[in-house]
Structures are given as C-alpha cells and as structure tokens.
Coordinates of N, CA and C in Angstrom, one line a residue:
X210 N -3.2 21.7 0.3 CA -4.3 21.1 1.1 C -3.8 21.1 2.6
X211 N -4.9 21.1 3.5 CA -4.5 21.0 4.8 C -4.3 19.5 5.3
X212 N -4.0 19.6 6.6 CA -3.9 18.2 7.2 C -5.0 17.3 7.2
X213 N -6.2 17.9 7.5 CA -7.3 17.0 7.5 C -7.8 16.5 6.2
X214 N -7.6 17.3 5.1 CA -7.8 16.9 3.6 C -6.9 15.8 3.3
X215 N -5.6 16.0 3.5 CA -4.4 14.9 3.2 C -4.8 13.6 4.1
X216 N -5.1 13.8 5.2 CA -5.4 12.5 6.1 C -6.7 11.8 5.4
X217 N -7.8 12.6 5.2 CA -9.0 12.1 4.5 C -8.8 11.2 3.3
X218 N -7.8 12.0 2.3 CA -7.5 11.5 1.1 C -6.7 10.2 1.3
X219 N -5.8 10.2 2.3 CA -5.0 9.0 2.4 C -5.8 7.8 3.0
X220 N -6.9 8.1 3.8 CA -7.7 7.2 4.3 C -8.6 6.5 3.1
X221 N -9.0 7.4 2.3 CA -10.0 6.9 1.2 C -9.3 6.1 0.4
X222 N -8.0 6.4 -0.1 CA -7.2 5.8 -1.1 C -6.7 4.4 -0.4
X223 N -6.5 4.3 0.7 CA -6.0 3.1 1.5 C -7.2 2.2 1.6
X224 N -8.4 2.7 1.8 CA -9.7 2.0 1.7 C -10.0 1.5 0.5
X225 N -9.8 2.3 -0.5 CA -10.2 1.9 -2.0 C -9.2 0.8 -2.6
X226 N -8.0 1.1 -2.3 CA -7.0 0.3 -3.1 C -6.0 -0.5 -2.0
X227 N -5.9 -0.1 -0.9 CA -4.9 -0.7 0.1 C -4.9 -2.3 0.3
X228 N -6.2 -2.9 0.3 CA -6.2 -4.2 0.5 C -5.8 -5.0 -1.0
X229 N -6.2 -4.4 -2.0 CA -5.7 -5.0 -3.4 C -4.3 -4.9 -3.5
X230 N -3.6 -3.7 -3.0 CA -2.2 -3.8 -3.3 C -1.5 -4.6 -2.3
X231 N -1.9 -4.8 -1.1 CA -1.3 -5.7 0.0 C -1.4 -7.1 -0.5
X232 N -2.6 -7.4 -1.2 CA -2.9 -8.8 -1.6 C -1.9 -9.0 -2.9
X233 N -1.7 -8.2 -3.6 CA -0.7 -8.3 -4.8 C 0.5 -8.4 -4.4
X234 N 1.0 -7.6 -3.4 CA 2.4 -7.8 -2.7 C 2.5 -9.2 -2.2
X235 N 1.5 -9.8 -1.4 CA 1.6 -11.2 -0.9 C 1.7 -12.2 -1.9
X236 N 1.3 -11.8 -3.2 CA 1.3 -12.6 -4.4 C 2.7 -12.6 -5.0
X237 N 3.5 -11.5 -4.5 CA 4.7 -11.4 -5.3 C 4.8 -10.3 -6.3
X238 N 3.8 -9.6 -6.3 CA 3.8 -8.5 -7.3 C 4.8 -7.5 -6.9
X239 N 5.4 -6.7 -7.8 CA 6.3 -5.6 -7.8 C 5.4 -4.4 -7.9
X240 N 5.9 -3.3 -7.6 CA 5.2 -1.9 -7.8 C 4.9 -1.9 -9.4
X241 N 5.9 -2.2 -10.1 CA 5.7 -2.1 -11.8 C 4.5 -3.0 -12.2
X242 N 4.6 -4.2 -11.6 CA 3.4 -5.1 -11.9 C 2.1 -4.7 -11.5
X243 N 2.0 -4.1 -10.3 CA 0.8 -3.6 -9.8 C 0.2 -2.5 -10.6
X244 N 1.2 -1.6 -11.1 CA 0.8 -0.4 -12.0 C 0.3 -1.2 -13.3
X245 N 1.0 -2.2 -14.0 CA 0.7 -2.7 -15.2 C -0.7 -3.6 -15.3
X246 N -1.0 -3.9 -13.9 CA -2.2 -4.8 -13.8 C -3.4 -3.9 -14.1
X247 N -3.3 -2.6 -13.9 CA -4.4 -1.7 -14.3 C -5.6 -1.7 -13.2
X248 N -5.3 -2.6 -12.2 CA -6.4 -2.5 -11.1 C -6.3 -1.5 -10.1
X249 N -5.2 -0.7 -10.1 CA -5.0 0.4 -9.1 C -4.8 1.7 -9.8
X250 N -5.6 2.6 -9.7 CA -5.5 3.9 -10.5 C -5.0 5.0 -9.5
X251 N -3.9 4.7 -8.9 CA -3.1 5.7 -8.0 C -1.8 6.1 -8.6
X252 N -1.2 7.2 -8.4 CA 0.1 7.6 -8.7 C 1.1 6.6 -8.2
X253 N 2.2 6.4 -8.9 CA 3.3 5.5 -8.6 C 3.7 5.6 -7.2
X254 N 3.9 6.9 -6.8 CA 4.4 7.4 -5.5 C 3.6 6.9 -4.4
X255 N 2.2 6.9 -4.5 CA 1.2 6.4 -3.6 C 1.3 5.0 -3.4
X256 N 1.5 4.3 -4.7 CA 1.5 2.8 -4.6 C 2.8 2.3 -4.0
X257 N 3.9 2.9 -4.2 CA 5.1 2.8 -3.4 C 5.1 3.0 -1.9
X258 N 4.4 4.1 -1.7 CA 4.1 4.4 -0.2 C 3.4 3.3 0.4
X259 N 2.4 2.8 0.0 CA 1.6 1.8 0.4 C 2.3 0.5 0.6
X260 N 3.1 0.1 -0.5 CA 3.9 -1.1 -0.5 C 5.0 -1.1 0.7
X261 N 5.7 0.0 0.8 CA 6.7 0.0 1.7 C 6.3 0.0 3.1
X262 N 5.0 0.8 3.5 CA 4.5 0.8 4.7 C 4.1 -0.7 5.0
X263 N 3.4 -1.3 4.1 CA 3.0 -2.7 4.3 C 4.1 -3.8 4.7
X264 N 5.2 -3.5 3.9 CA 6.4 -4.5 4.1 C 7.0 -4.2 5.4
X265 N 7.0 -3.0 5.8 CA 7.6 -2.5 7.1 C 6.8 -3.2 8.3
X266 N 5.4 -3.1 8.1 CA 4.6 -3.7 9.1 C 4.6 -5.1 9.1
X267 N 4.7 -5.7 7.9 CA 4.8 -7.1 7.9 C 6.1 -7.7 8.5
X268 N 7.3 -7.1 8.3 CA 8.5 -7.5 8.6 C 8.5 -7.3 10.4
X269 N 7.9 -6.2 10.8 CA 7.9 -6.0 12.1 C 7.0 -7.1 12.8
X270 N 6.0 -7.5 12.2 CA 5.1 -8.4 13.0 C 5.8 -9.8 12.9
X271 N 6.6 -10.1 11.8 CA 7.3 -11.3 11.7 C 8.5 -11.6 12.7
X272 N 9.1 -10.3 13.0 CA 10.2 -10.2 14.0 C 9.7 -10.4 15.3
X273 N 8.5 -9.8 15.5 CA 8.0 -10.0 17.0 C 7.6 -11.4 17.2
X274 N 7.1 -12.1 16.3 CA 6.7 -13.5 16.3 C 7.9 -14.5 16.6
X275 N 9.1 -14.1 15.9 CA 10.3 -14.9 16.1 C 10.9 -14.7 17.4
X276 N 10.7 -13.8 18.1 CA 11.2 -13.5 19.4 C 10.8 -14.3 20.5

C-alpha cells in the first residue's frame, strides 16, 4: 500500500475505534482486556499502537500542566 492508503486506513480505524479504545484505557483496561471485550475488531498491533500513542499524549499533557 502507498502512503495515502496507509494514512487513510489509519484515520478510518482511529475514527471508528480510537474513541472507544481511549475510553477503555481511561477506565483501566489493558490491551488484553480491550481485545477480550470484543468491542474492537482490530489487530492486536493496531490496538497497542493506539494505546501507546494515547498514553504518550496523555502523559505529555499532564507534564505540561504540572509545570
């Protein structure tokens, strides 16, 4: 796949599942629990990617607030 197709696929997947994944992370769900919930039909690697990115962004925002 080309760059555009990858970017579009990532955008659609985040739009479709990103909010639910971020909500579950905020509720304390692990990647394994998110997968077991059956609410997200993405490969494990994609779920891990979304979770890691969200936690990095969240930690960055919290650090900037503390400063």
